[in-house]
PDB file of C-alpha atoms in Angstrom:
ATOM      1  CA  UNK A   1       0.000   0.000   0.000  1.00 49.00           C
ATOM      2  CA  UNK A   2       1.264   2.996  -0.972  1.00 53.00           C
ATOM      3  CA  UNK A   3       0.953   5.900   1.187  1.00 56.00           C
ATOM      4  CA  UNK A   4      -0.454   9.585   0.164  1.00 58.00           C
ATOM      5  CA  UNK A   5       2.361  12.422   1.039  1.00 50.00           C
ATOM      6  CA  UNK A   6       0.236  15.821   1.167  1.00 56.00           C
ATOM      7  CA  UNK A   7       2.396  19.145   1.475  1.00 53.00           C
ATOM      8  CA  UNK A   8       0.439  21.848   2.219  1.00 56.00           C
ATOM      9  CA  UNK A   9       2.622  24.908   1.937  1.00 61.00           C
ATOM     10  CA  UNK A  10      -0.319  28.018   2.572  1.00 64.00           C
ATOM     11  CA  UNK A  11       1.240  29.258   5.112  1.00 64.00           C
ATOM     12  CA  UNK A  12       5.115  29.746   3.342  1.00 62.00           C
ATOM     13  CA  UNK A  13       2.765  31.524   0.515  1.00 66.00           C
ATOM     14  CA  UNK A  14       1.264  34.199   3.366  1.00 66.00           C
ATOM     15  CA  UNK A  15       4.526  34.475   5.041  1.00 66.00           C
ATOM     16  CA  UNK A  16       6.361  35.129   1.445  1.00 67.00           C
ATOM     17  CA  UNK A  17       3.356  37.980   0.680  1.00 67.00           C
ATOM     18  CA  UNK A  18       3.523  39.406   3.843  1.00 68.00           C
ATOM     19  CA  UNK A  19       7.466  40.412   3.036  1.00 67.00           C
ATOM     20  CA  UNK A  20       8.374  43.364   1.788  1.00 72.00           C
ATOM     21  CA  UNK A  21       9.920  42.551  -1.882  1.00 75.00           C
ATOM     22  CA  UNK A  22      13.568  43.168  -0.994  1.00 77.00           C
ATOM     23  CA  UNK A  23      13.115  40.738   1.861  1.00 76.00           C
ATOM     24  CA  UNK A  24      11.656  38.610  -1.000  1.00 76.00           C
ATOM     25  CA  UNK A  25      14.791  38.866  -3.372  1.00 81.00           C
ATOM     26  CA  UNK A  26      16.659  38.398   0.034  1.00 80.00           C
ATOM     27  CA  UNK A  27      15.109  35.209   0.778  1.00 78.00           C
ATOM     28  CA  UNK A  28      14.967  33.787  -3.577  1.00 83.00           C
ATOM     29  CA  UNK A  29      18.937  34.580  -3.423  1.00 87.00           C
ATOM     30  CA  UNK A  30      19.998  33.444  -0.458  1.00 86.00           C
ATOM     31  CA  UNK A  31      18.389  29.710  -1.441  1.00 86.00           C
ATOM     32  CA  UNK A  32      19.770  29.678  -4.907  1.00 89.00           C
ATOM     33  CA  UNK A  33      23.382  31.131  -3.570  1.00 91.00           C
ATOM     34  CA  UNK A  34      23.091  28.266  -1.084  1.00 91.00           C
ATOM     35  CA  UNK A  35      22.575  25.377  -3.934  1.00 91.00           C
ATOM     36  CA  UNK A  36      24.942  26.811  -6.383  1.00 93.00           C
ATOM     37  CA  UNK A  37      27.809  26.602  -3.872  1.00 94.00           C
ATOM     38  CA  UNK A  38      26.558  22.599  -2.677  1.00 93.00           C
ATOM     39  CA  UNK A  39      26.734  22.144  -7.039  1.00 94.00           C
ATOM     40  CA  UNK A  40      29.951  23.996  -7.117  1.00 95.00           C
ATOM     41  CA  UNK A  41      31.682  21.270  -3.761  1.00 95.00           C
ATOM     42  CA  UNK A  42      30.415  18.716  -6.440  1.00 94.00           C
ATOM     43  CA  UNK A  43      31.822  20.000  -9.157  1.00 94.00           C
ATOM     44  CA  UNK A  44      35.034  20.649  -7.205  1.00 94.00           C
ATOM     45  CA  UNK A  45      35.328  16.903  -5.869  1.00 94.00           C
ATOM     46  CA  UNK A  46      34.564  15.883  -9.605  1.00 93.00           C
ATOM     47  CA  UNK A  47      37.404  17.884 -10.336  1.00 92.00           C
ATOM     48  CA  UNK A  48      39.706  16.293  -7.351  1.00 91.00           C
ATOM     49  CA  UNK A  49      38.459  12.597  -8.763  1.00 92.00           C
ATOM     50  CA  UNK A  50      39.141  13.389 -12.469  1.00 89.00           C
ATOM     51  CA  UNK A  51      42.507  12.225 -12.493  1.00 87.00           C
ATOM     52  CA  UNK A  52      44.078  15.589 -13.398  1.00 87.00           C
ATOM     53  CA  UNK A  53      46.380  17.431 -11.085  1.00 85.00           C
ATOM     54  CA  UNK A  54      44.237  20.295  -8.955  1.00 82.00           C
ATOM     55  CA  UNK A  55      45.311  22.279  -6.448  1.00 84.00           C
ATOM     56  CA  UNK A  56      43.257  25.865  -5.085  1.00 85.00           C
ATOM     57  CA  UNK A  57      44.149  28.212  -7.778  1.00 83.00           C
ATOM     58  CA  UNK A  58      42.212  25.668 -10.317  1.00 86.00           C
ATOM     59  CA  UNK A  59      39.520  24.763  -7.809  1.00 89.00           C
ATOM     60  CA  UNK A  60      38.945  28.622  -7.989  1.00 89.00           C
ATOM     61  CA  UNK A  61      38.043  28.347 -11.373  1.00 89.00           C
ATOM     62  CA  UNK A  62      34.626  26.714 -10.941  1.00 92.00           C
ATOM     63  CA  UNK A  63      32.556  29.710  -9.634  1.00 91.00           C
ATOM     64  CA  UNK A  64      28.924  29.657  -8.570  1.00 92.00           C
ATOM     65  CA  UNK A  65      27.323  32.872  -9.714  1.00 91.00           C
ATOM     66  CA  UNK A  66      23.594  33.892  -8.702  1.00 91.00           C
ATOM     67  CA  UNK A  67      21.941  36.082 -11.303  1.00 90.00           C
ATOM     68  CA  UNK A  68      21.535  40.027 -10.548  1.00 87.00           C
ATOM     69  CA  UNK A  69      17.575  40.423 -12.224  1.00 80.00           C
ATOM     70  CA  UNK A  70      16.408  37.126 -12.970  1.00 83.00           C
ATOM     71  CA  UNK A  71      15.690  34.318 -10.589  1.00 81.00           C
ATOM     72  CA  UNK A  72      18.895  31.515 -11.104  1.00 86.00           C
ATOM     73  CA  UNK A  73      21.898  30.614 -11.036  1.00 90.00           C
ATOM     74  CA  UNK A  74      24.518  29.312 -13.268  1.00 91.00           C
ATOM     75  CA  UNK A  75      27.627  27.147 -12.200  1.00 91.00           C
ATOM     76  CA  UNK A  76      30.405  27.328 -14.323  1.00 90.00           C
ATOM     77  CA  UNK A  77      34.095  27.024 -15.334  1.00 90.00           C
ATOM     78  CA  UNK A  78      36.481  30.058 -16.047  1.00 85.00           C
ATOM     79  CA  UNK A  79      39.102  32.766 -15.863  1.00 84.00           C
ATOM     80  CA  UNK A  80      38.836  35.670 -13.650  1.00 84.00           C
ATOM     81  CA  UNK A  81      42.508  37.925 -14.320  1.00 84.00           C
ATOM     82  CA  UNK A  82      44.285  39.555 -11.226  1.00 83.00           C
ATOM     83  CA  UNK A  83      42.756  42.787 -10.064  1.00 82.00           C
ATOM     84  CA  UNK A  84      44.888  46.054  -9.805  1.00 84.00           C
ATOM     85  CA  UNK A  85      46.871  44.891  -6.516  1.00 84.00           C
ATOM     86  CA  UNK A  86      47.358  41.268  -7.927  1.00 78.00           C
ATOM     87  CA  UNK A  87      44.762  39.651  -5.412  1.00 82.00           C
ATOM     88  CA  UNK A  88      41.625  37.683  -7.333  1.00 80.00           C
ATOM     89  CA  UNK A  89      43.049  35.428  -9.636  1.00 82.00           C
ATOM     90  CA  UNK A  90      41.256  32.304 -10.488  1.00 83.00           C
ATOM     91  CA  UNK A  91      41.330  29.243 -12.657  1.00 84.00           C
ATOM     92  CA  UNK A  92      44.808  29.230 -14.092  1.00 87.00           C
ATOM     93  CA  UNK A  93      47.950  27.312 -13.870  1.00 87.00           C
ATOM     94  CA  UNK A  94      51.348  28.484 -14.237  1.00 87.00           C
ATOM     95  CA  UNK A  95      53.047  25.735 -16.253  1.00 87.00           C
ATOM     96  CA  UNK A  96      56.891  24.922 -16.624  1.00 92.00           C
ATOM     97  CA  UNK A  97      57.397  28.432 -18.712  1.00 94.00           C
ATOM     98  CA  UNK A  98      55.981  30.373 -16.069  1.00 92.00           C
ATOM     99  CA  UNK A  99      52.996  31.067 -18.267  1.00 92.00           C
ATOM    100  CA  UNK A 100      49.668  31.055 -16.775  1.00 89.00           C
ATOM    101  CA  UNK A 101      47.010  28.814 -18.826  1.00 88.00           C
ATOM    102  CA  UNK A 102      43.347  28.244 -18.727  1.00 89.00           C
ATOM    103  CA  UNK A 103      43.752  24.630 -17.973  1.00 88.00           C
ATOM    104  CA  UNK A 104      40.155  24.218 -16.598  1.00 89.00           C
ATOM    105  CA  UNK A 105      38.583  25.404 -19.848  1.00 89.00           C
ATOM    106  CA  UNK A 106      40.517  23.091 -22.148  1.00 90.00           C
ATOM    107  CA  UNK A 107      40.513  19.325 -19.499  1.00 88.00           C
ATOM    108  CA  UNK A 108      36.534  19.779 -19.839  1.00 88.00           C
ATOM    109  CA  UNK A 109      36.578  18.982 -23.482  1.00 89.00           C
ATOM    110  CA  UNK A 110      39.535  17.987 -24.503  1.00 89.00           C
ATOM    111  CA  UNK A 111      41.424  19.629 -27.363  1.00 90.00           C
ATOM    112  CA  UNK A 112      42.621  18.765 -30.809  1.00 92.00           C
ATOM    113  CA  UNK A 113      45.538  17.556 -31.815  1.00 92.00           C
ATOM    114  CA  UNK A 114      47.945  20.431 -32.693  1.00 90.00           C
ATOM    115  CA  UNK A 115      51.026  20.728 -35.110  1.00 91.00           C
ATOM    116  CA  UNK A 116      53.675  23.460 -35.652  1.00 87.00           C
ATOM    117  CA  UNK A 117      54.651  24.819 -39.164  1.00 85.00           C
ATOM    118  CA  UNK A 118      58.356  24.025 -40.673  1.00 80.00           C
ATOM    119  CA  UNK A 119      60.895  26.858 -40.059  1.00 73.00           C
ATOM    120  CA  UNK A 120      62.556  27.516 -43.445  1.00 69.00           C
ATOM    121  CA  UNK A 121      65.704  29.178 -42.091  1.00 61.00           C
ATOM    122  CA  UNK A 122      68.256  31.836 -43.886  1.00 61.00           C
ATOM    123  CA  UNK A 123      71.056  30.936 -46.333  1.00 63.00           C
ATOM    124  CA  UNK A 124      73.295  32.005 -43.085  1.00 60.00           C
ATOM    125  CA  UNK A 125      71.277  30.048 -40.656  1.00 59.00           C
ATOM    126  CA  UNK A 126      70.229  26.709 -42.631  1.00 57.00           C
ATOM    127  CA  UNK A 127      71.413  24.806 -39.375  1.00 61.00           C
ATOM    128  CA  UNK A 128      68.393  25.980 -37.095  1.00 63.00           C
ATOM    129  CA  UNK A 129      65.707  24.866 -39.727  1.00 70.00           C
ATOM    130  CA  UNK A 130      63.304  22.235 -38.108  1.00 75.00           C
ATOM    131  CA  UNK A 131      60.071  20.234 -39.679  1.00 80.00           C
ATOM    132  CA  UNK A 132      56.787  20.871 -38.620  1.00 84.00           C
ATOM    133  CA  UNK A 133      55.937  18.039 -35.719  1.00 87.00           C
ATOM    134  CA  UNK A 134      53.044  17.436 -33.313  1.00 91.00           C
ATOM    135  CA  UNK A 135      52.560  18.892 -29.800  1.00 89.00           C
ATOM    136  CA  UNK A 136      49.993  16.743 -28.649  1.00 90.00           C
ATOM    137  CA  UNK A 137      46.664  17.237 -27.843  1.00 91.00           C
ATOM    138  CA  UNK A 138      44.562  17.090 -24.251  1.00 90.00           C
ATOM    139  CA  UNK A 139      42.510  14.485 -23.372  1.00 91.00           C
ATOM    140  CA  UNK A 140      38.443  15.298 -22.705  1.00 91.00           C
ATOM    141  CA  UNK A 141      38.375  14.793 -18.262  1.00 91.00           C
ATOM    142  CA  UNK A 142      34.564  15.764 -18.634  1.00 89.00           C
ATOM    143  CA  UNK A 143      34.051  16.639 -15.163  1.00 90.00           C
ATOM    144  CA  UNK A 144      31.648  19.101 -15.483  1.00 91.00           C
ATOM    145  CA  UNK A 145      29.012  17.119 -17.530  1.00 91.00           C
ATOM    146  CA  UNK A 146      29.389  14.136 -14.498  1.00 91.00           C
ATOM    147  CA  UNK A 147      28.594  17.061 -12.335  1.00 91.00           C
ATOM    148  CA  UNK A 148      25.273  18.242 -14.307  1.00 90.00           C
ATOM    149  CA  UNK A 149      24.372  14.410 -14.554  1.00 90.00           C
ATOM    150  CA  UNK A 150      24.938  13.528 -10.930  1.00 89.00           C
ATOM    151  CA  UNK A 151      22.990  16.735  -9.375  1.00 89.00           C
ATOM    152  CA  UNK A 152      20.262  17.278 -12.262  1.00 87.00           C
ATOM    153  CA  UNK A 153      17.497  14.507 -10.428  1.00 87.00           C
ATOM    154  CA  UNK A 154      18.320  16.465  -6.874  1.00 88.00           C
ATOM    155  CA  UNK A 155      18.480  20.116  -8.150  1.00 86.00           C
ATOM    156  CA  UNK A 156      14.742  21.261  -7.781  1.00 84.00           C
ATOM    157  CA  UNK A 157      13.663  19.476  -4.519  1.00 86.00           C
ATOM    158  CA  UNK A 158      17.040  20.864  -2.582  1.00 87.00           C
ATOM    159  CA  UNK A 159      15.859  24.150  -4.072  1.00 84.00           C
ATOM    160  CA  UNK A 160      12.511  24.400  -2.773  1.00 84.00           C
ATOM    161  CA  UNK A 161      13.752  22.522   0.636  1.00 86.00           C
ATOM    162  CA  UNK A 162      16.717  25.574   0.999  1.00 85.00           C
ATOM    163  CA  UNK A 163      14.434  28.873  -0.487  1.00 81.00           C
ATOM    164  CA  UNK A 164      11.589  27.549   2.361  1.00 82.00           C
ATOM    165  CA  UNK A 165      13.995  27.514   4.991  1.00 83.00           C
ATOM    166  CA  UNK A 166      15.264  30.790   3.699  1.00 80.00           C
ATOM    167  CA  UNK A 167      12.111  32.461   3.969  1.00 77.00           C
ATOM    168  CA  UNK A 168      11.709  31.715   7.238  1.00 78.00           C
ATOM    169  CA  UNK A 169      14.696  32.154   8.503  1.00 79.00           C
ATOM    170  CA  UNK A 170      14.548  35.901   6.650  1.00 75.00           C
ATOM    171  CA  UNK A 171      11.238  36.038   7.924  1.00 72.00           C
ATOM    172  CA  UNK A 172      11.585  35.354  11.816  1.00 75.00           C
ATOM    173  CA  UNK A 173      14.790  38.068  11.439  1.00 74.00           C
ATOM    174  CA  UNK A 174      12.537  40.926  10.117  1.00 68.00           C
ATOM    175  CA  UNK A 175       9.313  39.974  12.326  1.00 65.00           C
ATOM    176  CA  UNK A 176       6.938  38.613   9.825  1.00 61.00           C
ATOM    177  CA  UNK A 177       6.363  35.410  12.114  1.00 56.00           C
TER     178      UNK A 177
END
């Protein structure tokens, strides 16, 4: 026998009227901020189990980012440069040259295989020429799209568990309980 689950959720809908409509944004944000950053850990300890080599400065690069005017958020992988003191940096590694590289970007899908061109080299300098050769390619790590896969059957129910408890708790701090 199967048994009947109702959810009655009237009094979260007078509660969320009763707000004023900053308190309202307040309450929307601080849920979705809450689930982007438990999708982000995931995303992170995707990253960790990938088999590449992570360390912070990469792990930076997946940022959870809650949208301004619409109701969402968006996790994602990228670049964010160095601000004018040097602090902020995120999602690059410095490889053997000392140059730093959007690795992140790249290990998600993979990238194709690459070749130089031949150097034709001066009459005086015939010695240096060289043939065009291959310098490899990266292999797809995919981490991401395990990430979307893993949390898309969770995604809405931890939502609507994190924006109630959100509400109230914005709620019972501004006296609307």
């Amino acid at each position: 026998m199967a048994e009947e689950v109702q959810y009655n959720d009237r009094n979260l809908q007078q509660l969320f009227a009763e707000m004023e409509p900053k308190r309202r944004l307040q309450a929307l944000k601080g849920g979705f901020r809450k689930e982007a950053n438990q999708i982000r850990k995931t995303a992170i300890n995707n990253l960790r189990s990938s088999g590449i080599r992570s360390d912070k400065d990469l792990e930076k690069g997946i940022r959870a980012i809650v949208f301004r005017r619409k109701a969402g958020f968006r996790v994602t992988v990228g670049t964010k440069q160095a601000g004018k003191n040097g602090k902020g940096e995120a999602g690059y590694h410095t490889n053997r040259q000392g140059l730093k590289k959007p690795i992140l970007i790249w290990a998600e899908m993979g990238t194709d295989e690459r070749r130089t061109k031949s150097k034709q080299g001066t009459r005086l300098r015939a010695d240096r020429k060289r043939s065009a050769h291959r310098t490899g390619s990266m292999r797809r790590y995919g981490y991401m799209e395990k990430t979307l896969s893993g949390v898309r059957d969770t995604v809405t129910d931890d939502l609507h568990k994190l924006v109630t408890e959100n509400v109230e708790k914005i709620a019972k701090k501004y006296g609307c309980k």
